[in-house]
Amino acid sequence: MRKSRKENLPVLENITITGITAEGKCIAKRDDLVIFVDGVVAPGDVVDLRIIRNKKNFAEAIPIRFHQYSLVRTEPFCQHFGVCGGCKWQHIPYQTQLQYKHEQVTDQLQRIAKVALPVVQPVLPSAETRYYRNKLEFTFSPNRWLTHENIQSGEQFDRRTLGFHIPKRFDKILDIERCYLQPDPSNPIRLEIKNYARTHNLSFFDNVQNQGFLRTLIIRTASTGEIMVILQVYYDDRPVIEHLLAHLLTSFPEITSLQYVINPKGNDTFQDLEVHSFAGKPYITEQMEGLQFRVGPKSFYQTNSQQAYELYKIARTFAGLQGNEIVYDLYTGTGTIANFVAHQAKKVIGLEYVAMSIEDAKINSAINNIPNATFLAGDIKNLLTESFFNQYGKPDVVITDPPRAGMDQQVIEMLLQANPRKIVYVSCNPATQARDIALLDVNYAVHAVQPVDMFPHTHHVENIVLLVRK
Ligand SMILES: C[S@@+](CC[C@H](N)C(=O)[O-])C[C@H]1O[C@@H](n2cnc3c(N)ncnc32)[C@H](O)[C@@H]1O
């Protein structure tokens, strides 16, 4: 029998997995060759690896046989584990996940920033390690992904599905029976809609052919108990939409905001589209320390609300405000940090380039009677100029929370020019944070490092660094 192309690829036997990279991939070594391993492996596993890609300095591989399972392993709790891209570290105990995240932060600060460091504090664990997300987006598809077990079973499956994308496959959707990421009624709502759509023969959108009706379902839950549901469809069929949503509301009267979007575009983003309100309020309300935050269908809000509160408290402690400071909150999003620290500062200025988020930030200041927060929309590298400092005053303290790419070099240069006493740097990517800290080192020393776990069972880690003027 002829071997498949895959079977002809080289195999390395009895390889021990030695660690995990910052991107969450397992790593192994054979002589001088570094091997990145995809699939469900853990440090300590001894495996045979099939090399699937050979580069000059490294190789990529998948495990094909396990000789020994690592002692650190634990039993994953989700039936979709290993196929779904959501919680890839479930086979690693939570305490060990935290250690890996700590190593990740320490390693990147040491290797990339190369500056004097205080002790990196242990990662602050998330109080909830399941049902910690307040937002999930599910995708409809007529083309359900069948797992190896599904195919082996010989069973005939209804391929119309509502679930998550298979990692790296935009066209393949995994049917989700139960997800542990968001509190209920997230699961029953999703199942009810899928069931309704199947029994009423509604078509599921095919994103390769660009045809079909039902596209995505977004569910947002808030700590106040409010629930927002947004249904995205491909074309306008009002009677069908209204019938489906009315059914949903009868089944789940606890939904406080029910909305829909008609999206005839080639992609699922709806930032540029009108969101129609079917029932309830057009927003849900989050609460934090007596403050109310309105979250609209297009607004950003930290996805682990409870842990966001912990993150913000640390940022506020690091800022150590006395009440007489001008504070800049860079990359403010919907102004949550700015509003959170405002009553301890003379004034706060929040900057962000999404104009809609800035509108939300202003509303949130208004409903919380915060008179000393100003929000401006624009690219921060263009906003921060000498004349900006003249108009609004130079900052005494800067809190910055950039996207994964970190801060633009021009922003760092302007920060050095503004010369605040403290910079509190919140980051979801310790590698770019380390790079930026190296650039700030001419004038700023690292005084504290506190990693925070916002996303249990994933490799992601948030890190807060306090930089103090030298
Ligand atoms: C990590 S989020 C910050 C979230 C916010 N601090 C919070 O806790 O809700 C980063 C934000 O930076 C904004 N952003 C990214 N690049 C930007 C730029 N060059 N200028 C202004 N804002 C930017 C994004 O739109 C996003 O809202």
Short mmCIF file of C-alpha atoms and ligand atoms in Angstrom, two decimals:
data_model
loop_
_atom_site.label_atom_id
_atom_site.label_comp_id
_atom_site.label_asym_id
_atom_site.label_seq_id
_atom_site.Cartn_x
_atom_site.Cartn_y
_atom_site.Cartn_z
CA MET A 1 0.00 0.00 0.00
CA ARG A 2 1.30 3.47 -0.86
CA LYS A 3 2.10 5.73 2.05
CA SER A 4 0.26 9.04 2.31
CA ARG A 5 2.29 12.21 1.82
CA LYS A 6 2.06 12.86 5.57
CA GLU A 7 3.41 9.43 6.45
CA ASN A 8 6.53 10.14 4.39
CA LEU A 9 7.44 13.11 6.55
CA PRO A 10 10.34 12.52 8.98
CA VAL A 11 9.60 11.21 12.46
CA LEU A 12 11.68 11.88 15.57
CA GLU A 13 11.28 9.29 18.30
CA ASN A 14 11.24 9.60 22.09
CA ILE A 15 11.36 13.34 22.33
CA THR A 16 10.66 15.05 25.64
CA ILE A 17 8.58 18.21 25.58
CA THR A 18 10.57 20.73 27.59
CA GLY A 19 8.62 23.95 27.74
CA ILE A 20 5.99 26.33 26.42
CA THR A 21 6.59 29.43 24.31
CA ALA A 22 5.00 32.83 24.81
CA GLU A 23 2.55 31.99 22.02
CA GLY A 24 1.42 28.92 23.96
CA LYS A 25 3.12 26.36 21.71
CA CYS A 26 5.02 23.49 23.29
CA ILE A 27 8.69 23.24 22.58
CA ALA A 28 11.20 20.39 22.35
CA LYS A 29 14.85 20.02 21.31
CA ARG A 30 16.82 17.44 19.37
CA ASP A 31 20.53 18.30 19.36
CA ASP A 32 20.57 21.93 18.22
CA LEU A 33 17.20 21.79 16.52
CA VAL A 34 14.36 23.65 18.25
CA ILE A 35 10.98 22.02 17.55
CA PHE A 36 7.64 23.78 18.00
CA VAL A 37 4.93 21.25 18.66
CA ASP A 38 1.26 21.71 17.80
CA GLY A 39 -1.50 19.66 19.39
CA VAL A 40 -2.37 18.54 22.88
CA VAL A 41 1.03 18.09 24.50
CA ALA A 42 2.40 19.25 27.83
CA PRO A 43 5.90 19.83 29.16
CA GLY A 44 7.13 16.46 30.43
CA ASP A 45 5.36 14.35 27.77
CA VAL A 46 7.63 11.92 25.88
CA VAL A 47 6.44 11.57 22.30
CA ASP A 48 7.25 10.63 18.74
CA LEU A 49 7.01 13.72 16.57
CA ARG A 50 6.25 13.99 12.89
CA ILE A 51 8.03 16.99 11.41
CA ILE A 52 5.58 18.92 9.28
CA ARG A 53 7.77 21.91 8.46
CA ASN A 54 11.51 22.23 8.41
CA LYS A 55 13.08 25.69 8.54
CA LYS A 56 16.70 26.73 8.79
CA ASN A 57 16.76 27.20 12.57
CA PHE A 58 13.69 25.35 13.74
CA ALA A 59 11.09 22.76 12.83
CA GLU A 60 7.36 22.38 13.41
CA ALA A 61 5.91 19.05 14.39
CA ILE A 62 2.83 17.19 15.60
CA PRO A 63 2.79 14.31 18.10
CA ILE A 64 1.96 10.91 16.60
CA ARG A 65 2.62 8.61 19.56
CA PHE A 66 2.82 9.14 23.30
CA HIS A 67 5.37 7.10 25.27
CA GLN A 68 4.81 8.85 28.55
CA TYR A 69 2.35 11.45 29.75
CA SER A 70 3.67 14.34 31.78
CA LEU A 71 3.08 14.29 35.51
CA VAL A 72 1.75 17.84 35.32
CA ARG A 73 -1.23 16.83 33.20
CA THR A 74 -4.81 16.98 34.40
CA GLU A 75 -8.12 15.82 32.89
CA PRO A 76 -9.69 18.44 30.58
CA PHE A 77 -13.26 19.23 31.60
CA CYS A 78 -14.77 20.18 28.24
CA GLN A 79 -16.02 17.68 25.65
CA HIS A 80 -14.77 19.96 22.85
CA PHE A 81 -11.21 20.18 24.19
CA GLY A 82 -8.52 19.40 21.62
CA VAL A 83 -10.68 20.41 18.65
CA CYS A 84 -12.01 23.80 19.73
CA GLY A 85 -9.43 26.58 19.79
CA GLY A 86 -10.90 28.18 22.91
CA CYS A 87 -9.26 26.81 26.08
CA LYS A 88 -6.15 25.02 24.90
CA TRP A 89 -4.51 24.66 28.32
CA GLN A 90 -7.25 22.67 30.05
CA HIS A 91 -4.95 19.66 30.28
CA ILE A 92 -2.57 21.69 32.45
CA PRO A 93 -3.54 22.35 36.10
CA TYR A 94 -4.43 25.98 36.79
CA GLN A 95 -1.54 26.52 39.24
CA THR A 96 0.91 25.26 36.61
CA GLN A 97 -0.66 27.51 33.97
CA LEU A 98 0.04 30.44 36.31
CA GLN A 99 3.67 29.35 36.68
CA TYR A 100 4.08 29.19 32.89
CA LYS A 101 2.59 32.66 32.58
CA HIS A 102 4.94 33.94 35.27
CA GLU A 103 7.93 32.44 33.43
CA GLN A 104 6.68 34.01 30.20
CA VAL A 105 6.53 37.52 31.69
CA THR A 106 9.85 37.17 33.52
CA ASP A 107 11.60 35.73 30.49
CA GLN A 108 10.39 38.46 28.16
CA LEU A 109 11.25 41.28 30.50
CA GLN A 110 14.72 39.86 31.08
CA ARG A 111 15.46 38.88 27.49
CA ILE A 112 13.86 41.76 25.59
CA ALA A 113 13.82 44.73 27.98
CA LYS A 114 17.22 43.91 29.52
CA VAL A 115 16.69 46.47 32.30
CA ALA A 116 17.03 46.24 36.08
CA LEU A 117 13.94 44.50 37.41
CA PRO A 118 12.32 44.10 40.80
CA VAL A 119 10.85 40.71 41.73
CA VAL A 120 8.10 39.79 39.28
CA GLN A 121 5.09 39.18 41.54
CA PRO A 122 3.22 35.87 41.24
CA VAL A 123 0.46 36.03 38.62
CA LEU A 124 -2.80 37.17 40.19
CA PRO A 125 -5.16 34.23 39.58
CA SER A 126 -8.62 34.72 38.17
CA ALA A 127 -11.23 34.03 40.88
CA GLU A 128 -13.34 32.31 38.24
CA THR A 129 -11.59 29.86 35.95
CA ARG A 130 -14.81 28.83 34.16
CA TYR A 131 -17.67 31.00 32.96
CA TYR A 132 -15.44 34.05 33.26
CA ARG A 133 -16.17 35.67 29.89
CA ASN A 134 -18.91 38.25 29.42
CA LYS A 135 -18.96 38.06 25.63
CA LEU A 136 -18.96 35.27 23.05
CA GLU A 137 -19.54 35.26 19.33
CA PHE A 138 -20.85 32.12 17.63
CA THR A 139 -20.98 31.51 13.90
CA PHE A 140 -23.65 29.75 11.85
CA SER A 141 -22.61 27.39 9.09
CA PRO A 142 -24.25 24.77 6.87
CA ASN A 143 -20.96 22.93 6.94
CA ARG A 144 -20.34 21.58 10.42
CA TRP A 145 -16.81 20.33 11.07
CA LEU A 146 -16.82 16.62 11.73
CA THR A 147 -14.25 15.41 14.22
CA HIS A 148 -12.32 12.19 13.77
CA GLU A 149 -14.69 10.52 16.28
CA ASN A 150 -17.76 11.84 14.42
CA ILE A 151 -16.51 10.32 11.16
CA GLN A 152 -15.54 7.02 12.83
CA SER A 153 -18.99 6.72 14.42
CA GLY A 154 -20.61 6.30 10.99
CA GLU A 155 -23.51 8.42 12.26
CA GLN A 156 -25.27 10.87 9.93
CA PHE A 157 -25.04 14.40 11.29
CA ASP A 158 -27.15 17.44 10.60
CA ARG A 159 -24.39 19.68 9.25
CA ARG A 160 -26.25 22.93 10.04
CA THR A 161 -24.40 24.28 13.02
CA LEU A 162 -23.83 27.17 15.40
CA GLY A 163 -20.49 27.22 17.17
CA PHE A 164 -16.86 28.30 17.02
CA HIS A 165 -14.34 28.44 14.21
CA ILE A 166 -11.87 25.59 14.04
CA PRO A 167 -8.42 27.18 14.67
CA LYS A 168 -6.97 28.64 11.45
CA ARG A 169 -10.06 27.56 9.44
CA PHE A 170 -12.36 30.48 8.62
CA ASP A 171 -14.82 28.18 6.80
CA LYS A 172 -15.14 25.34 9.33
CA ILE A 173 -17.36 25.58 12.37
CA LEU A 174 -17.32 23.25 15.35
CA ASP A 175 -20.77 22.48 16.73
CA ILE A 176 -20.78 23.46 20.40
CA GLU A 177 -22.94 21.50 22.81
CA ARG A 178 -21.71 23.18 25.92
CA CYS A 179 -19.16 25.94 26.40
CA TYR A 180 -17.62 26.69 29.80
CA LEU A 181 -16.58 30.23 28.99
CA GLN A 182 -19.73 32.28 29.58
CA PRO A 183 -22.34 31.97 32.31
CA ASP A 184 -25.77 30.70 31.38
CA PRO A 185 -28.14 31.34 29.79
CA SER A 186 -25.43 31.58 27.11
CA ASN A 187 -25.56 27.84 26.35
CA PRO A 188 -29.36 27.44 26.31
CA ILE A 189 -29.79 30.59 24.19
CA ARG A 190 -27.37 29.29 21.56
CA LEU A 191 -28.96 25.83 21.53
CA GLU A 192 -32.47 27.25 21.33
CA ILE A 193 -31.62 29.41 18.31
CA LYS A 194 -29.90 26.55 16.51
CA ASN A 195 -32.85 24.30 17.20
CA TYR A 196 -35.37 26.91 16.07
CA ALA A 197 -33.41 27.60 12.89
CA ARG A 198 -33.22 23.91 12.03
CA THR A 199 -36.88 23.17 12.70
CA HIS A 200 -38.01 26.27 10.77
CA ASN A 201 -35.64 25.48 7.90
CA LEU A 202 -33.84 28.81 8.05
CA SER A 203 -30.68 28.76 5.97
CA PHE A 204 -27.26 28.91 7.67
CA PHE A 205 -24.78 31.29 6.04
CA ASP A 206 -22.04 29.71 3.97
CA ASN A 207 -19.07 32.08 4.06
CA VAL A 208 -17.36 30.43 1.08
CA GLN A 209 -20.33 30.65 -1.27
CA ASN A 210 -21.63 33.83 0.42
CA GLN A 211 -25.16 32.52 0.67
CA GLY A 212 -27.60 31.74 3.43
CA PHE A 213 -29.42 33.81 6.03
CA LEU A 214 -28.15 33.35 9.61
CA ARG A 215 -24.60 34.62 10.16
CA THR A 216 -23.54 35.15 13.77
CA LEU A 217 -24.89 35.26 17.28
CA ILE A 218 -23.28 37.47 19.92
CA ILE A 219 -24.19 37.07 23.56
CA ARG A 220 -23.04 39.57 26.18
CA THR A 221 -23.68 39.10 29.86
CA ALA A 222 -23.06 41.65 32.61
CA SER A 223 -22.29 41.41 36.32
CA THR A 224 -25.63 43.22 36.87
CA GLY A 225 -27.47 40.22 35.37
CA GLU A 226 -28.35 42.09 32.17
CA ILE A 227 -28.06 40.14 28.92
CA MET A 228 -27.61 41.38 25.37
CA VAL A 229 -28.18 39.21 22.31
CA ILE A 230 -27.27 40.37 18.81
CA LEU A 231 -28.26 38.30 15.79
CA GLN A 232 -26.54 38.96 12.49
CA VAL A 233 -28.26 37.96 9.25
CA TYR A 234 -27.15 38.27 5.63
CA TYR A 235 -30.28 39.88 4.16
CA ASP A 236 -33.37 41.70 5.26
CA ASP A 237 -36.27 39.34 5.88
CA ARG A 238 -38.05 41.22 8.64
CA PRO A 239 -40.94 38.75 9.29
CA VAL A 240 -38.50 35.87 9.76
CA ILE A 241 -36.16 37.91 11.97
CA GLU A 242 -39.03 39.16 14.09
CA HIS A 243 -40.54 35.72 14.49
CA LEU A 244 -37.24 34.24 15.57
CA LEU A 245 -36.45 37.06 18.02
CA ALA A 246 -39.97 37.03 19.47
CA HIS A 247 -39.59 33.30 20.07
CA LEU A 248 -36.23 33.92 21.75
CA LEU A 249 -37.67 36.58 24.02
CA THR A 250 -40.54 34.33 25.06
CA SER A 251 -38.08 31.54 25.83
CA PHE A 252 -35.66 33.85 27.66
CA PRO A 253 -37.53 36.79 29.17
CA GLU A 254 -34.34 37.64 31.11
CA ILE A 255 -32.77 39.08 27.91
CA THR A 256 -32.66 42.84 28.52
CA SER A 257 -31.35 43.93 25.13
CA LEU A 258 -32.27 42.12 21.93
CA GLN A 259 -30.82 43.47 18.71
CA TYR A 260 -30.10 42.47 15.14
CA VAL A 261 -27.87 43.51 12.27
CA ILE A 262 -28.44 43.02 8.55
CA ASN A 263 -24.99 42.43 7.16
CA PRO A 264 -24.74 41.97 3.38
CA LYS A 265 -20.92 42.26 3.42
CA GLY A 266 -18.28 39.63 2.80
CA ASN A 267 -17.20 39.65 6.47
CA ASP A 268 -18.86 39.46 9.88
CA THR A 269 -17.73 42.77 11.38
CA PHE A 270 -20.59 45.18 11.96
CA GLN A 271 -18.81 48.26 13.38
CA ASP A 272 -19.84 50.14 10.22
CA LEU A 273 -23.44 48.86 10.13
CA GLU A 274 -26.68 49.90 11.79
CA VAL A 275 -27.70 47.83 14.79
CA HIS A 276 -31.51 47.53 15.08
CA SER A 277 -33.12 47.27 18.47
CA PHE A 278 -35.85 44.61 18.65
CA ALA A 279 -36.61 44.71 22.37
CA GLY A 280 -35.24 46.15 25.60
CA LYS A 281 -32.51 48.77 25.96
CA PRO A 282 -29.85 49.30 23.30
CA TYR A 283 -27.13 48.62 25.88
CA ILE A 284 -26.39 46.60 29.01
CA THR A 285 -24.89 48.05 32.16
CA GLU A 286 -21.76 46.85 33.92
CA GLN A 287 -21.05 47.88 37.45
CA MET A 288 -17.72 48.40 39.14
CA GLU A 289 -17.21 49.91 42.57
CA GLY A 290 -20.42 51.91 42.40
CA LEU A 291 -19.66 53.12 38.87
CA GLN A 292 -21.97 52.21 36.01
CA PHE A 293 -20.63 51.47 32.56
CA ARG A 294 -22.96 51.34 29.59
CA VAL A 295 -21.90 48.75 27.07
CA GLY A 296 -23.46 49.11 23.63
CA PRO A 297 -23.41 46.43 20.91
CA LYS A 298 -20.27 47.94 19.38
CA SER A 299 -18.51 48.93 22.61
CA PHE A 300 -15.35 47.32 23.91
CA TYR A 301 -15.46 46.09 27.47
CA GLN A 302 -12.83 43.86 29.12
CA THR A 303 -14.13 40.31 28.64
CA ASN A 304 -13.40 39.07 32.18
CA SER A 305 -15.28 41.73 34.17
CA GLN A 306 -14.40 40.47 37.62
CA GLN A 307 -10.69 40.26 36.83
CA ALA A 308 -10.79 43.62 35.02
CA TYR A 309 -11.75 45.12 38.37
CA GLU A 310 -8.64 43.54 39.95
CA LEU A 311 -6.51 44.80 37.06
CA TYR A 312 -7.81 48.34 37.41
CA LYS A 313 -7.30 48.33 41.18
CA ILE A 314 -3.65 47.39 40.72
CA ALA A 315 -3.21 50.08 38.05
CA ARG A 316 -4.77 52.61 40.42
CA THR A 317 -2.55 51.52 43.33
CA PHE A 318 0.54 51.77 41.09
CA ALA A 319 -0.58 55.26 39.99
CA GLY A 320 -0.74 56.25 43.71
CA LEU A 321 -2.82 59.35 43.02
CA GLN A 322 -3.14 62.10 45.64
CA GLY A 323 -5.90 64.12 44.01
CA ASN A 324 -3.82 66.89 42.47
CA GLU A 325 -2.47 65.12 39.38
CA ILE A 326 -3.14 65.45 35.68
CA VAL A 327 -3.53 61.85 34.49
CA TYR A 328 -3.45 60.68 30.89
CA ASP A 329 -5.20 57.40 30.12
CA LEU A 330 -3.75 56.35 26.77
CA TYR A 331 -5.63 53.81 24.62
CA THR A 332 -8.62 54.44 26.85
CA GLY A 333 -11.18 52.36 24.90
CA THR A 334 -14.53 53.28 26.41
CA GLY A 335 -12.77 55.25 29.13
CA THR A 336 -13.15 52.65 31.85
CA ILE A 337 -9.75 53.19 33.51
CA ALA A 338 -10.01 56.98 33.17
CA ASN A 339 -13.44 57.03 34.81
CA PHE A 340 -12.27 54.53 37.41
CA VAL A 341 -9.41 56.75 38.64
CA ALA A 342 -11.01 60.16 37.98
CA HIS A 343 -12.19 60.90 41.49
CA GLN A 344 -8.63 60.52 42.79
CA ALA A 345 -7.11 62.94 40.29
CA LYS A 346 -7.34 66.63 39.44
CA LYS A 347 -8.23 65.76 35.88
CA VAL A 348 -8.03 62.80 33.55
CA ILE A 349 -7.60 62.85 29.79
CA GLY A 350 -8.50 59.72 27.86
CA LEU A 351 -7.25 59.21 24.30
CA GLU A 352 -8.43 56.58 21.84
CA TYR A 353 -8.82 56.37 18.08
CA VAL A 354 -12.27 54.72 17.86
CA ALA A 355 -14.62 57.71 17.90
CA MET A 356 -17.60 55.58 18.98
CA SER A 357 -15.69 54.37 22.05
CA ILE A 358 -14.93 57.97 22.96
CA GLU A 359 -18.66 58.73 22.77
CA ASP A 360 -19.30 55.82 25.17
CA ALA A 361 -16.55 57.10 27.47
CA LYS A 362 -18.22 60.53 27.62
CA ILE A 363 -21.63 58.99 28.36
CA ASN A 364 -20.06 56.91 31.11
CA SER A 365 -18.53 60.04 32.67
CA ALA A 366 -21.89 61.79 32.50
CA ILE A 367 -23.97 59.00 34.07
CA ASN A 368 -21.42 58.67 36.88
CA ASN A 369 -21.26 62.44 37.51
CA ILE A 370 -17.56 62.59 36.73
CA PRO A 371 -16.83 66.20 35.83
CA ASN A 372 -13.05 66.02 35.49
CA ALA A 373 -12.58 63.52 32.65
CA THR A 374 -11.98 64.70 29.08
CA PHE A 375 -11.99 62.29 26.14
CA LEU A 376 -10.53 62.87 22.71
CA ALA A 377 -10.61 60.71 19.62
CA GLY A 378 -7.58 60.29 17.39
CA ASP A 379 -4.42 58.34 16.81
CA ILE A 380 -2.31 58.88 19.91
CA LYS A 381 0.86 59.42 17.92
CA ASN A 382 -0.82 62.39 16.22
CA LEU A 383 -2.57 63.72 19.30
CA LEU A 384 0.43 63.88 21.63
CA THR A 385 2.19 67.08 20.55
CA GLU A 386 3.79 70.05 22.25
CA SER A 387 0.65 72.11 21.63
CA PHE A 388 -1.51 69.32 23.13
CA PHE A 389 0.61 69.52 26.29
CA ASN A 390 0.23 73.32 26.30
CA GLN A 391 -3.53 73.07 25.94
CA TYR A 392 -4.27 70.25 28.41
CA GLY A 393 -1.22 70.36 30.65
CA LYS A 394 1.60 67.85 30.81
CA PRO A 395 0.69 64.64 32.62
CA ASP A 396 1.95 63.89 36.14
CA VAL A 397 0.96 60.27 35.73
CA VAL A 398 0.33 58.27 32.54
CA ILE A 399 -1.65 55.05 32.45
CA THR A 400 -1.21 53.29 29.14
CA ASP A 401 -2.97 50.14 27.87
CA PRO A 402 -2.01 49.71 24.20
CA PRO A 403 -3.08 46.87 21.87
CA ARG A 404 -0.85 43.82 21.34
CA ALA A 405 1.48 45.77 19.05
CA GLY A 406 2.50 48.02 21.95
CA MET A 407 3.12 51.76 21.68
CA ASP A 408 4.34 53.58 18.59
CA GLN A 409 7.88 54.85 18.93
CA GLN A 410 6.63 58.43 18.43
CA VAL A 411 4.31 57.96 21.42
CA ILE A 412 7.23 56.80 23.53
CA GLU A 413 9.28 59.81 22.43
CA MET A 414 6.45 62.15 23.39
CA LEU A 415 6.10 60.44 26.75
CA LEU A 416 9.80 60.99 27.38
CA GLN A 417 9.29 64.63 26.44
CA ALA A 418 6.22 64.99 28.69
CA ASN A 419 8.30 63.50 31.50
CA PRO A 420 5.52 62.32 33.87
CA ARG A 421 6.52 61.17 37.35
CA LYS A 422 5.04 57.73 36.78
CA ILE A 423 3.96 55.55 33.89
CA VAL A 424 1.66 52.63 34.64
CA TYR A 425 1.97 50.29 31.69
CA VAL A 426 -0.83 47.73 31.28
CA SER A 427 -0.22 45.24 28.51
CA CYS A 428 -1.73 42.10 26.99
CA ASN A 429 1.58 41.33 25.28
CA PRO A 430 4.63 41.26 27.56
CA ALA A 431 6.97 41.04 24.53
CA THR A 432 6.04 44.44 23.09
CA GLN A 433 5.76 45.84 26.60
CA ALA A 434 9.36 44.73 27.24
CA ARG A 435 10.47 46.38 23.99
CA ASP A 436 8.81 49.66 25.02
CA ILE A 437 10.28 49.50 28.54
CA ALA A 438 13.73 49.24 26.98
CA LEU A 439 13.05 52.48 25.09
CA LEU A 440 11.76 54.21 28.21
CA ASP A 441 14.78 53.07 30.21
CA VAL A 442 16.71 56.29 29.47
CA ASN A 443 14.50 58.02 32.00
CA TYR A 444 12.33 55.42 33.73
CA ALA A 445 13.11 52.56 36.11
CA VAL A 446 10.86 49.57 36.65
CA HIS A 447 9.59 49.65 40.24
CA ALA A 448 6.93 46.93 40.20
CA VAL A 449 5.71 44.12 37.96
CA GLN A 450 2.35 42.44 38.51
CA PRO A 451 1.06 39.90 35.98
CA VAL A 452 -2.70 39.26 36.05
CA ASP A 453 -4.51 36.26 34.61
CA MET A 454 -7.55 37.41 32.68
CA PHE A 455 -7.91 34.28 30.53
CA PRO A 456 -7.60 30.96 32.38
CA HIS A 457 -6.85 27.88 30.23
CA THR A 458 -5.22 30.02 27.53
CA HIS A 459 -1.61 31.18 27.20
CA HIS A 460 -2.61 34.85 27.38
CA VAL A 461 -1.37 36.98 30.24
CA GLU A 462 -1.87 40.62 31.15
CA ASN A 463 1.00 42.45 32.80
CA ILE A 464 1.16 45.72 34.73
CA VAL A 465 4.47 47.50 35.14
CA LEU A 466 5.08 50.59 37.24
CA LEU A 467 7.76 52.84 35.76
CA VAL A 468 9.06 55.70 37.88
CA ARG A 469 11.11 58.66 36.62
CA LYS A 470 14.79 58.19 37.50
C1 LIG B 1 -6.22 47.03 25.12
S1 LIG B 1 -7.44 48.12 24.56
C2 LIG B 1 -7.59 49.23 25.90
C3 LIG B 1 -8.78 48.98 26.70
C4 LIG B 1 -9.08 49.91 27.83
N1 LIG B 1 -7.94 50.45 28.50
C5 LIG B 1 -9.97 49.13 28.79
O1 LIG B 1 -9.48 48.64 29.80
O2 LIG B 1 -11.16 48.98 28.49
C6 LIG B 1 -6.51 49.11 23.42
C7 LIG B 1 -7.28 50.26 22.81
O3 LIG B 1 -6.38 51.04 22.03
C8 LIG B 1 -7.04 51.55 20.89
N2 LIG B 1 -5.98 51.91 19.94
C9 LIG B 1 -5.16 51.06 19.27
N3 LIG B 1 -4.24 51.75 18.56
C10 LIG B 1 -4.46 53.06 18.81
C11 LIG B 1 -3.82 54.27 18.37
N4 LIG B 1 -2.77 54.24 17.54
N5 LIG B 1 -4.31 55.44 18.82
C12 LIG B 1 -5.38 55.46 19.66
N6 LIG B 1 -6.01 54.36 20.11
C13 LIG B 1 -5.57 53.17 19.70
C14 LIG B 1 -7.96 50.42 20.50
O4 LIG B 1 -9.05 50.87 19.74
C15 LIG B 1 -8.39 49.86 21.88
O5 LIG B 1 -9.58 50.48 22.32
#
